[in-house]
Short mmCIF file of N, CA and C in Angstrom, two decimals:
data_model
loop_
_atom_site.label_atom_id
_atom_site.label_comp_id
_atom_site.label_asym_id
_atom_site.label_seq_id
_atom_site.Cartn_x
_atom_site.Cartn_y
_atom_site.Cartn_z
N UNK A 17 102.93 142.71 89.74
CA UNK A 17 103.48 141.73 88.82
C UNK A 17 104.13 140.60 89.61
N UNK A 18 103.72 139.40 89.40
CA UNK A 18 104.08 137.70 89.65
C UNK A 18 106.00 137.69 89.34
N UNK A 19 106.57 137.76 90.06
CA UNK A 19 108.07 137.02 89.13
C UNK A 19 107.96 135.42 89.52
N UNK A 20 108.63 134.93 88.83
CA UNK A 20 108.90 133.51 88.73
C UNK A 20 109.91 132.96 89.14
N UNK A 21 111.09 133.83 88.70
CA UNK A 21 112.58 133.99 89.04
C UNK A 21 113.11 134.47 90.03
N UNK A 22 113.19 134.18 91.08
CA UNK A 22 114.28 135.34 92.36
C UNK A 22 115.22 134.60 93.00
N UNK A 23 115.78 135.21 94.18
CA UNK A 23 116.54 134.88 95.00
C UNK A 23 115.74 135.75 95.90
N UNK A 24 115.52 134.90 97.24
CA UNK A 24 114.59 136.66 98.17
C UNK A 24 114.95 135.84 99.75
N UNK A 25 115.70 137.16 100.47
CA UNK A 25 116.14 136.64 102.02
C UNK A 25 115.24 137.91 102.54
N UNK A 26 114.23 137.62 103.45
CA UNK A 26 113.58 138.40 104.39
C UNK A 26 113.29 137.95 105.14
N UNK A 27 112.18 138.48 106.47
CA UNK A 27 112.04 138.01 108.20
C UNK A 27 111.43 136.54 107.65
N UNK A 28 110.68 136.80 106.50
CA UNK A 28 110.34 135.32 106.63
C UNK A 28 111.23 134.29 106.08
N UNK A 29 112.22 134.30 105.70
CA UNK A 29 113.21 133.36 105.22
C UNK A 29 113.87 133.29 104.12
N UNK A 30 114.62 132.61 103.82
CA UNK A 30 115.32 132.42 102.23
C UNK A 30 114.62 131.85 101.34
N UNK A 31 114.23 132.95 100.15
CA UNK A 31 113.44 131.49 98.66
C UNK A 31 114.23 131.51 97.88
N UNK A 32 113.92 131.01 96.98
CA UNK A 32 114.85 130.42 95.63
C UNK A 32 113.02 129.71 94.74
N UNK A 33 113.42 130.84 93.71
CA UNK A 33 112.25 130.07 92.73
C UNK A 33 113.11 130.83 91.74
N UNK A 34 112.73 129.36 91.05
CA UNK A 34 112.80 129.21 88.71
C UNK A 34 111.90 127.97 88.25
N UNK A 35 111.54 129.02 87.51
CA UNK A 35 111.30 127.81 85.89
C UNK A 35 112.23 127.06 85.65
N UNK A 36 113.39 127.26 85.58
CA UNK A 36 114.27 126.11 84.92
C UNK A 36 115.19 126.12 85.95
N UNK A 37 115.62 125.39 87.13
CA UNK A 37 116.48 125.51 88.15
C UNK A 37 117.40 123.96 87.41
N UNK A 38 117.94 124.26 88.07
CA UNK A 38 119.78 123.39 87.91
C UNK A 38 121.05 123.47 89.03
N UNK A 39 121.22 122.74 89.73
CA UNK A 39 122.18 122.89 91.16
C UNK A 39 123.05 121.55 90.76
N UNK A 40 124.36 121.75 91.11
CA UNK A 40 125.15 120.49 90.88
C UNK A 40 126.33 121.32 91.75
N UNK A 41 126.79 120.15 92.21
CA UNK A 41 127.91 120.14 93.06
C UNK A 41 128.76 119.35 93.27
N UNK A 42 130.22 119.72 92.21
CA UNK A 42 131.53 119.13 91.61
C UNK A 42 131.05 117.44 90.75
N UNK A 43 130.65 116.64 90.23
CA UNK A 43 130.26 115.75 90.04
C UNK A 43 129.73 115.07 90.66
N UNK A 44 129.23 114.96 91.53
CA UNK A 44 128.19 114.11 92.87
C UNK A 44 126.77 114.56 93.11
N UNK A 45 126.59 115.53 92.60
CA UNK A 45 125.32 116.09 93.16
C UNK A 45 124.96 117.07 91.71
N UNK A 46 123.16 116.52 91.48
CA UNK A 46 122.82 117.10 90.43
C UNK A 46 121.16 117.20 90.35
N UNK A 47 120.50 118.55 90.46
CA UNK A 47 119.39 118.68 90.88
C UNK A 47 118.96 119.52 89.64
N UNK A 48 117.40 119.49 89.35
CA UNK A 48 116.83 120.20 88.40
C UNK A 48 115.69 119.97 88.13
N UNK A 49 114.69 120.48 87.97
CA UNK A 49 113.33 120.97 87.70
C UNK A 49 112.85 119.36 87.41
N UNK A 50 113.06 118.78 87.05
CA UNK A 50 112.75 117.41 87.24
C UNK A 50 113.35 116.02 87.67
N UNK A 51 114.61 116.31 88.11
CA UNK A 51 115.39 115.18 88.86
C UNK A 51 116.42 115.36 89.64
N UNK A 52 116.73 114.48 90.86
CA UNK A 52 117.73 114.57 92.02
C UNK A 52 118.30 113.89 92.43
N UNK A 53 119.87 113.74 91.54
CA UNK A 53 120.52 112.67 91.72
C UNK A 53 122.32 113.08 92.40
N UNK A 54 122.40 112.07 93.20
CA UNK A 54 123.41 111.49 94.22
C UNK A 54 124.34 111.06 94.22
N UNK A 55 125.54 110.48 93.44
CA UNK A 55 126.50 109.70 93.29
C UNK A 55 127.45 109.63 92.49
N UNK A 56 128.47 108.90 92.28
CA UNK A 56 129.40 109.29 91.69
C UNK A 56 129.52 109.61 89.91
N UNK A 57 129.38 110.51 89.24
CA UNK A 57 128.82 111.12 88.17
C UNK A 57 127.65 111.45 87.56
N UNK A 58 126.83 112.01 89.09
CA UNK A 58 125.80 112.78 89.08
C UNK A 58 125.49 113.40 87.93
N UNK A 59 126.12 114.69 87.83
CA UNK A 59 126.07 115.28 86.71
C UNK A 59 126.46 114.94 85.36
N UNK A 60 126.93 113.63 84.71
CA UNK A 60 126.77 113.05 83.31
C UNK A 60 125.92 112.17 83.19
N UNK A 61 126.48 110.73 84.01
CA UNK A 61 125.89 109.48 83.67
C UNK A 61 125.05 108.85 84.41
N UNK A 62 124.60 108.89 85.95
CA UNK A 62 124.11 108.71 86.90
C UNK A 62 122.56 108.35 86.25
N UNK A 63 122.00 107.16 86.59
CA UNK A 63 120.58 107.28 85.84
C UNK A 63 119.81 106.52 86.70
N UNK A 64 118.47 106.35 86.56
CA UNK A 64 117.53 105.32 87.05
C UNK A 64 118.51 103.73 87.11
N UNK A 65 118.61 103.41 88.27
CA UNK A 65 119.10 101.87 88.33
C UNK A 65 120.51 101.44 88.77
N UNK A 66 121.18 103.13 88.75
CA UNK A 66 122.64 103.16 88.62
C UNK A 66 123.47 103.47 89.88
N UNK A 67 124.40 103.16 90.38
CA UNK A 67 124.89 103.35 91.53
C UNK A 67 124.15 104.35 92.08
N UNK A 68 123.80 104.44 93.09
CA UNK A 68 124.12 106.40 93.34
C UNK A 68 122.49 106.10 93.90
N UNK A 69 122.03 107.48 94.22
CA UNK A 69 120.19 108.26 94.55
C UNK A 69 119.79 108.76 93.61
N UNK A 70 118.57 108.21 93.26
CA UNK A 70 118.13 108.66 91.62
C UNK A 70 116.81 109.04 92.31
N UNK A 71 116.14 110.23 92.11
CA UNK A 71 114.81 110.47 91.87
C UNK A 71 114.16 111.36 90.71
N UNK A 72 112.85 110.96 90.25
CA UNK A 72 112.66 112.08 89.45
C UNK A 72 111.38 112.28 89.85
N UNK A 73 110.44 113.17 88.70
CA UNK A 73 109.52 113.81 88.84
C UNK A 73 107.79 112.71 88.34
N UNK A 74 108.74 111.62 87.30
CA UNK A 74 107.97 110.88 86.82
C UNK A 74 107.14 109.58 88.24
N UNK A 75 108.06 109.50 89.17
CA UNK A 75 107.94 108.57 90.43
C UNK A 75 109.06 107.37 90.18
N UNK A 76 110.10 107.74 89.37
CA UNK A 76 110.81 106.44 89.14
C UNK A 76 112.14 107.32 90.29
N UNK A 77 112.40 105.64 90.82
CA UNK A 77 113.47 106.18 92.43
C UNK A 77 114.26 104.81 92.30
N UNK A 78 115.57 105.08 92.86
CA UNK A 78 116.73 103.97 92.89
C UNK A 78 117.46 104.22 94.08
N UNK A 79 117.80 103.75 95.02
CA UNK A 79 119.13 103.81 96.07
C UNK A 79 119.73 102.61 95.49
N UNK A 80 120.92 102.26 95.21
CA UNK A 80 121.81 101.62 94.62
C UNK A 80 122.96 101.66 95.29
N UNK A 81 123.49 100.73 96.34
CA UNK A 81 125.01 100.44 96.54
C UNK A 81 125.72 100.05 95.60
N UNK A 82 125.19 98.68 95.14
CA UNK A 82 125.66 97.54 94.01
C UNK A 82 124.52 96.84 93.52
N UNK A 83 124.74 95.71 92.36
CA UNK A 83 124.07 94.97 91.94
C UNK A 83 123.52 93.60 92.97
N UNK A 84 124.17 93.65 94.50
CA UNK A 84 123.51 92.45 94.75
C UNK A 84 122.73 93.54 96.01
N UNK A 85 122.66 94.76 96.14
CA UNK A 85 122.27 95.56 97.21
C UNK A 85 121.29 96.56 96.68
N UNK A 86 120.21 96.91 96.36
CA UNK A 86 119.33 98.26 96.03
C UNK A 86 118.01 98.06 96.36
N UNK A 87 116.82 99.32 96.63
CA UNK A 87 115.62 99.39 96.21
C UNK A 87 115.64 100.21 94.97
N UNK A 88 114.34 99.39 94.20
CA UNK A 88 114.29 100.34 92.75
C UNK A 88 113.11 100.30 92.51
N UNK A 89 112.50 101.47 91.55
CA UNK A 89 110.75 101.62 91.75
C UNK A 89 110.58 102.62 90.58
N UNK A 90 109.14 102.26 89.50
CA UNK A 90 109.79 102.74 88.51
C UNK A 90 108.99 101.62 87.14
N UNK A 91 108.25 102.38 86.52
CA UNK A 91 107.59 101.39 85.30
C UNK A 91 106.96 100.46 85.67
N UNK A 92 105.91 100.55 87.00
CA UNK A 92 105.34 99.48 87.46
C UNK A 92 105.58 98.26 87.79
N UNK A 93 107.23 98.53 88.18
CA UNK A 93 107.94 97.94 89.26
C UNK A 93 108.73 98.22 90.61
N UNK A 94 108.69 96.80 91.47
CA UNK A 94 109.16 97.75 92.82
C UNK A 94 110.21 96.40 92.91
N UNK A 95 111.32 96.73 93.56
CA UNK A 95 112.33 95.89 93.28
C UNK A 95 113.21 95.87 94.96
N UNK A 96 113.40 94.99 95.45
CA UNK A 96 114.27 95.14 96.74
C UNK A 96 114.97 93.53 96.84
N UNK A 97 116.37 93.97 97.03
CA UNK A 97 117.73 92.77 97.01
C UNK A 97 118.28 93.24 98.36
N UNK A 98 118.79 92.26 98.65
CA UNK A 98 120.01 92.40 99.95
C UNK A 98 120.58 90.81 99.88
N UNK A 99 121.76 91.31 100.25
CA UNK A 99 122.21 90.14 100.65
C UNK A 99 122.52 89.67 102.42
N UNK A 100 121.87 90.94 102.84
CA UNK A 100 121.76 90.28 104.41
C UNK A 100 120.35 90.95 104.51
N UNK A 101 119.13 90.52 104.07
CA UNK A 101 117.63 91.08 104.32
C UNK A 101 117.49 90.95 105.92
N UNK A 102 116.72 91.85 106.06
CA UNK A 102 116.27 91.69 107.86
C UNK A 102 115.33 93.01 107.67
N UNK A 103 113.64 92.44 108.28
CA UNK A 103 112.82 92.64 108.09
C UNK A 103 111.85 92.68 109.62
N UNK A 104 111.49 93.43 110.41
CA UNK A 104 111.06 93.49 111.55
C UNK A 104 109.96 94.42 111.57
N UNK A 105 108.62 93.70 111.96
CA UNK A 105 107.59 94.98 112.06
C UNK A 105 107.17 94.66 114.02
N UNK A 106 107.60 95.93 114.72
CA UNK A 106 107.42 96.13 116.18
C UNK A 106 108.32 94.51 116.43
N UNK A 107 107.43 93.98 117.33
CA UNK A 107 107.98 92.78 117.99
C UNK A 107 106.95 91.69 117.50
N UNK A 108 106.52 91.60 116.35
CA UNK A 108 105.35 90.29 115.71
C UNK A 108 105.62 89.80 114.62
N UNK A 109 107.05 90.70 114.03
CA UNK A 109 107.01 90.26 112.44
C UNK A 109 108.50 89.67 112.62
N UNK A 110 109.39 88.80 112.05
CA UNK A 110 110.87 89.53 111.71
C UNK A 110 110.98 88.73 110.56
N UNK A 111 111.32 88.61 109.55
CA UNK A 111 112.26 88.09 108.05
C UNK A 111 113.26 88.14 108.21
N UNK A 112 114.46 87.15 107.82
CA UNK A 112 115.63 87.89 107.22
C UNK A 112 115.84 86.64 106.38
N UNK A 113 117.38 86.32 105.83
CA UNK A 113 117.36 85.27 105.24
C UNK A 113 117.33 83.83 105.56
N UNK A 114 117.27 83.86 106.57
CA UNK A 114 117.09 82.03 107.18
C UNK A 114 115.82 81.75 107.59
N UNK A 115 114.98 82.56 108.23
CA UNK A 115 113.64 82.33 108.62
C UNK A 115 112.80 83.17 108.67
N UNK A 116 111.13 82.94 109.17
CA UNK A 116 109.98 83.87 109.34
C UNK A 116 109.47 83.33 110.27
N UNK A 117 109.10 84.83 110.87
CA UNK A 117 108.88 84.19 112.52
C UNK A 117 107.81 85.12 112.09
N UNK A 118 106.35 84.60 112.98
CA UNK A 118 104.89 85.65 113.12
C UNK A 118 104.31 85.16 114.40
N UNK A 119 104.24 86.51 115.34
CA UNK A 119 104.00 86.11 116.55
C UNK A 119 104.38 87.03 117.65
N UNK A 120 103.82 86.64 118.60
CA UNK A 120 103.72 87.66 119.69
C UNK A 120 105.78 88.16 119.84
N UNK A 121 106.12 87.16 120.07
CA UNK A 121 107.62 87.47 120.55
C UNK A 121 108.96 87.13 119.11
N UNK A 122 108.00 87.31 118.28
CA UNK A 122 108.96 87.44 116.63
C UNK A 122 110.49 87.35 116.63
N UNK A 123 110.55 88.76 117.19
CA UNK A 123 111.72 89.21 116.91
C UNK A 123 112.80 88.97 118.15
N UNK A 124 112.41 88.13 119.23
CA UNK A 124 113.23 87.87 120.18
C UNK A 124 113.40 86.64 120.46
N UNK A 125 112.15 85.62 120.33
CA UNK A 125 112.31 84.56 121.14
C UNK A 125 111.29 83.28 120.55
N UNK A 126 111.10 83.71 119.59
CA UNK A 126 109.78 82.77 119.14
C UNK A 126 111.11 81.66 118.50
N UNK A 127 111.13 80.52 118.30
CA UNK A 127 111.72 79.34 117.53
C UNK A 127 110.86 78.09 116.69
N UNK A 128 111.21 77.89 116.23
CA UNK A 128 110.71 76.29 116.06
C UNK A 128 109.71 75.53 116.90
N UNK A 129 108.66 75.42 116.80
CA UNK A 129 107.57 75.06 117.82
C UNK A 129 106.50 75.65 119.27
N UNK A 130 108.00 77.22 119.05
CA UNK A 130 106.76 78.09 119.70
C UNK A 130 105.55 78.60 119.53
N UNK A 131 104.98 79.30 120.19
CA UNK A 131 103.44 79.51 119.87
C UNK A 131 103.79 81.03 118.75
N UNK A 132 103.24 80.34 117.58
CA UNK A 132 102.75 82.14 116.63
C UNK A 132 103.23 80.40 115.24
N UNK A 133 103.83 81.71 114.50
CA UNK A 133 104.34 81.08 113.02
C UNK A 133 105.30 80.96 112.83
N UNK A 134 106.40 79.72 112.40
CA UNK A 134 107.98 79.59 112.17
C UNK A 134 108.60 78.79 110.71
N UNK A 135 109.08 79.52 110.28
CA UNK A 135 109.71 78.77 108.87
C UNK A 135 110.82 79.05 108.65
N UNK A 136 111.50 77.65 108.40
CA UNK A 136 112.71 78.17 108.25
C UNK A 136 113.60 77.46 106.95
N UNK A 137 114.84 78.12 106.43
CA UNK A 137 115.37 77.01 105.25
C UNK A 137 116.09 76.06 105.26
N UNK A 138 115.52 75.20 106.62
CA UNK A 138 116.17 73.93 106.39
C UNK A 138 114.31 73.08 106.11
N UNK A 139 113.46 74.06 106.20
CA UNK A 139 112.13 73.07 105.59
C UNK A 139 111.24 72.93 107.34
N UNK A 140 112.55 73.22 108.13
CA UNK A 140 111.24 73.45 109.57
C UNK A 140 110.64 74.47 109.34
N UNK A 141 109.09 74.02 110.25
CA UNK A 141 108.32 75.10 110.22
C UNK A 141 107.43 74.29 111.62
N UNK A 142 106.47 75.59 112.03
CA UNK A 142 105.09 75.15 113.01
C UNK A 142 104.51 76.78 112.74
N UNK A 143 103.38 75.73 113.25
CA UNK A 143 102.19 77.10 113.38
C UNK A 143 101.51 76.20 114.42
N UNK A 144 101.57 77.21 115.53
CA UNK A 144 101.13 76.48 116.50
C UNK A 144 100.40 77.75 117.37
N UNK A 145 99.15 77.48 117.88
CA UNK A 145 98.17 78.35 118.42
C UNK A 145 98.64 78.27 120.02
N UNK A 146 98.88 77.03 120.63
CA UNK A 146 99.03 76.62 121.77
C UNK A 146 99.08 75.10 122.03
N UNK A 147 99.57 74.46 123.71
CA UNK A 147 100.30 73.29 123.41
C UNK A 147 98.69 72.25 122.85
N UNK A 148 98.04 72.47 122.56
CA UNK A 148 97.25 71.49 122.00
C UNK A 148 96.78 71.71 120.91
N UNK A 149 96.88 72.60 119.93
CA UNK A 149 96.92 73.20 119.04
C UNK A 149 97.75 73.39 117.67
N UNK A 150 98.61 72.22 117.08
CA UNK A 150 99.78 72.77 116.36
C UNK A 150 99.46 72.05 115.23
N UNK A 151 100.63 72.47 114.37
CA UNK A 151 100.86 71.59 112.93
C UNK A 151 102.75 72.31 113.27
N UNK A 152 103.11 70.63 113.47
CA UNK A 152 104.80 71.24 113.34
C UNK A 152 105.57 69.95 112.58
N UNK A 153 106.22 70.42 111.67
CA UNK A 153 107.47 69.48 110.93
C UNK A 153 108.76 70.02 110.96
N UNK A 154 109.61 68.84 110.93
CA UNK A 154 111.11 69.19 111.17
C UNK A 154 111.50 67.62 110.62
N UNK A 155 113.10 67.56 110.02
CA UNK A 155 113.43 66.32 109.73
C UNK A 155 112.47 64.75 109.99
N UNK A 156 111.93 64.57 108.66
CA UNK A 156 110.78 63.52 108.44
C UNK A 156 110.22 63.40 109.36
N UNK A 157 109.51 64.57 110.35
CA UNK A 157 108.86 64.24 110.99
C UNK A 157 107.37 65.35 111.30
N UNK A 158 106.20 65.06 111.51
CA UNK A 158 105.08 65.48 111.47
C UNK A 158 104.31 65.87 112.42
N UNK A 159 103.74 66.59 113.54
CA UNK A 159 103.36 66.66 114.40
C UNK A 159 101.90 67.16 114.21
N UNK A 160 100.88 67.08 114.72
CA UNK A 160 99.84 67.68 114.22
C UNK A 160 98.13 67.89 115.45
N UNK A 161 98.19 68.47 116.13
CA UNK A 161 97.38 68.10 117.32
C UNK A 161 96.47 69.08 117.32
N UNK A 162 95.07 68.53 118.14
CA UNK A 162 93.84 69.38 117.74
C UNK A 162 93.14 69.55 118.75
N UNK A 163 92.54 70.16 119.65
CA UNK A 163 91.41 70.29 120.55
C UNK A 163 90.38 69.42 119.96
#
């Protein structure tokens, strides 16, 4: 006979199986057969969107500091805020909030007219392949050179 229900510690380890499981711990922590949530009133009010670590079973997920800080995902939306973004893939990519750099040296050293891709929010930008090679603007001015 199958049980469904146990508690079982042997050489091979500790299980824990239910049909209907439920774990919470003092108001912060609240787990159950279909959701696993994190934060401060876990166990009442804590929901999709809401301070705290929200996951469930449906694929809807929240990390939530505050309203100007979270990822949220969830009803065929994906949602990401910061108020200090910074975005780096290896050494070719970096984002954050003042500029986008694409290029060999991204995330260290690329600027305004170096060789890769540069944009920034004062409206500079270049894309420049090499020194004979570019399209660069900066204050009313146009640069544009071609092999």
């Amino acid at each position: 006979m199958h049980h469904l229900n146990y508690i079982k510690h042997d050489s091979d380890g500790f299980k824990l199986a239910s049909q209907d499981f439920q774990l919470s711990g003092s108001t912060t922590l609240a787990i159950d057969t279909d959701t696993i949530k994190l934060g401060t009133n876990a166990t009442s009010t804590l929901a999709h969107g809401s301070t705290g670590t929200f996951l469930n079973s449906s694929g809807h997920f929240s990390f939530v500091e505050d309203s100007l800080n979270y990822i949220k995902g969830g009803n065929s939306d994906f949602e990401i805020r910061s108020q200090n973004f910074r975005l780096s893939g290896s050494t070719t990519l970096a984002i954050d909030t003042s500029k986008i750099r694409l290029g060999t040296a991204a995330t260290s050293t690329l600027t305004h007219g170096s060789e890769g891709i540069f944009l920034n929010s004062s409206g500079h930008f270049s894309f420049k392949e090499d020194a004979n090679n570019y399209i660069i603007g900066w204050n009313n001015n146009f640069d544009i050179a071609a092999d």
